[in-house]
Structure formats: structure tokens, C-alpha cells
Amino acid sequence: MDAECARRAGQGIEVLFRFYAKFLDGVREQANRLIEQSMEERDRIHRGGTLAGGPSLDRK
């Protein structure tokens, strides 16, 4: 896939990685933050909490 992306961009793989390395690192950090937030929200719901700003999800 990397070679295909480089080909479509008209660049070699080395140039592609060098050019996009900082961008991709930032995207990874943002994605990890979103995953962590989702997991924390899921844990809170499973403990009988509520969605952020929403009604309780307890089924009584």
C-alpha cells in the first residue's frame, strides 16, 4: 500500500514518508486520544453512568 500511495503522489516512498512523517505522527496522537476518550466513556456507561450530557443508561 505504501508503494501505491507513493506512486499516486508521484513520489518515492522515502520522500513520501519524510514529507508526511510529522503529519502522520500528529494524526496518530489525535486518534489515540479519541480512542482513549471512547474507552473511558464506555467504562463509565458500563459502571452505570451516563453519556456525557445525556440521560442515565441504567435499565431498571
PDB file of C-alpha atoms in Angstrom:
ATOM      1  CA  MET A   1       0.000   0.000   0.000  1.00  0.00           C
ATOM      2  CA  ASP A   2       2.841   2.427   0.777  1.00  0.00           C
ATOM      3  CA  ALA A   3       4.248   1.983  -2.717  1.00  0.00           C
ATOM      4  CA  GLU A   4       0.808   2.604  -4.230  1.00  0.00           C
ATOM      5  CA  CYS A   5       0.364   5.812  -2.218  1.00  0.00           C
ATOM      6  CA  ALA A   6       3.808   6.994  -3.277  1.00  0.00           C
ATOM      7  CA  ARG A   7       3.085   6.175  -6.902  1.00  0.00           C
ATOM      8  CA  ARG A   8      -0.194   8.121  -6.810  1.00  0.00           C
ATOM      9  CA  ALA A   9       1.570  11.086  -5.224  1.00  0.00           C
ATOM     10  CA  GLY A  10       4.271  10.914  -7.896  1.00  0.00           C
ATOM     11  CA  GLN A  11       6.984  10.409  -5.284  1.00  0.00           C
ATOM     12  CA  GLY A  12       9.220   7.679  -3.955  1.00  0.00           C
ATOM     13  CA  ILE A  13       8.382   6.005  -0.664  1.00  0.00           C
ATOM     14  CA  GLU A  14      11.288   7.732   1.104  1.00  0.00           C
ATOM     15  CA  VAL A  15      10.102  11.194   0.024  1.00  0.00           C
ATOM     16  CA  LEU A  16       6.527  10.372   0.950  1.00  0.00           C
ATOM     17  CA  PHE A  17       7.463   9.264   4.472  1.00  0.00           C
ATOM     18  CA  ARG A  18       9.843  12.159   5.011  1.00  0.00           C
ATOM     19  CA  PHE A  19       7.244  14.698   3.857  1.00  0.00           C
ATOM     20  CA  TYR A  20       4.299  13.236   5.767  1.00  0.00           C
ATOM     21  CA  ALA A  21       6.074  11.949   8.898  1.00  0.00           C
ATOM     22  CA  LYS A  22       5.121  14.894  11.114  1.00  0.00           C
ATOM     23  CA  PHE A  23       1.567  14.981   9.798  1.00  0.00           C
ATOM     24  CA  LEU A  24       1.067  11.254  10.327  1.00  0.00           C
ATOM     25  CA  ASP A  25       2.504  11.417  13.835  1.00  0.00           C
ATOM     26  CA  GLY A  26       0.018  14.159  14.764  1.00  0.00           C
ATOM     27  CA  VAL A  27      -2.874  12.146  13.335  1.00  0.00           C
ATOM     28  CA  ARG A  28      -1.796   9.112  15.339  1.00  0.00           C
ATOM     29  CA  GLU A  29      -1.740  11.141  18.557  1.00  0.00           C
ATOM     30  CA  GLN A  30      -5.201  12.557  17.849  1.00  0.00           C
ATOM     31  CA  ALA A  31      -6.579   9.110  17.011  1.00  0.00           C
ATOM     32  CA  ASN A  32      -5.140   7.679  20.237  1.00  0.00           C
ATOM     33  CA  ARG A  33      -6.775  10.483  22.267  1.00  0.00           C
ATOM     34  CA  LEU A  34     -10.144   9.760  20.646  1.00  0.00           C
ATOM     35  CA  ILE A  35      -9.775   6.040  21.341  1.00  0.00           C
ATOM     36  CA  GLU A  36      -8.908   6.731  24.985  1.00  0.00           C
ATOM     37  CA  GLN A  37     -11.910   9.056  25.364  1.00  0.00           C
ATOM     38  CA  SER A  38     -14.214   6.452  23.839  1.00  0.00           C
ATOM     39  CA  MET A  39     -12.905   3.741  26.135  1.00  0.00           C
ATOM     40  CA  GLU A  40     -13.337   5.969  29.206  1.00  0.00           C
ATOM     41  CA  GLU A  41     -16.913   6.784  28.125  1.00  0.00           C
ATOM     42  CA  ARG A  42     -17.658   3.085  27.607  1.00  0.00           C
ATOM     43  CA  ASP A  43     -16.274   2.231  31.045  1.00  0.00           C
ATOM     44  CA  ARG A  44     -18.350   4.963  32.675  1.00  0.00           C
ATOM     45  CA  ILE A  45     -21.503   3.687  30.946  1.00  0.00           C
ATOM     46  CA  HIS A  46     -20.786   0.098  31.989  1.00  0.00           C
ATOM     47  CA  ARG A  47     -20.431   1.274  35.588  1.00  0.00           C
ATOM     48  CA  GLY A  48     -23.975   2.679  35.412  1.00  0.00           C
ATOM     49  CA  GLY A  49     -23.078   6.230  34.483  1.00  0.00           C
ATOM     50  CA  THR A  50     -24.495   8.410  31.768  1.00  0.00           C
ATOM     51  CA  LEU A  51     -23.374   9.548  28.392  1.00  0.00           C
ATOM     52  CA  ALA A  52     -21.763  12.953  28.559  1.00  0.00           C
ATOM     53  CA  GLY A  53     -24.712  15.331  28.824  1.00  0.00           C
ATOM     54  CA  GLY A  54     -27.278  12.578  28.400  1.00  0.00           C
ATOM     55  CA  PRO A  55     -29.731  10.524  30.416  1.00  0.00           C
ATOM     56  CA  SER A  56     -28.768   7.561  32.552  1.00  0.00           C
ATOM     57  CA  LEU A  57     -28.498   4.284  30.674  1.00  0.00           C
ATOM     58  CA  ASP A  58     -29.386   2.123  33.679  1.00  0.00           C
ATOM     59  CA  ARG A  59     -32.138  -0.340  32.873  1.00  0.00           C
ATOM     60  CA  LYS A  60     -34.167  -0.903  35.992  1.00  0.00           C
TER      61      LYS A  60
END
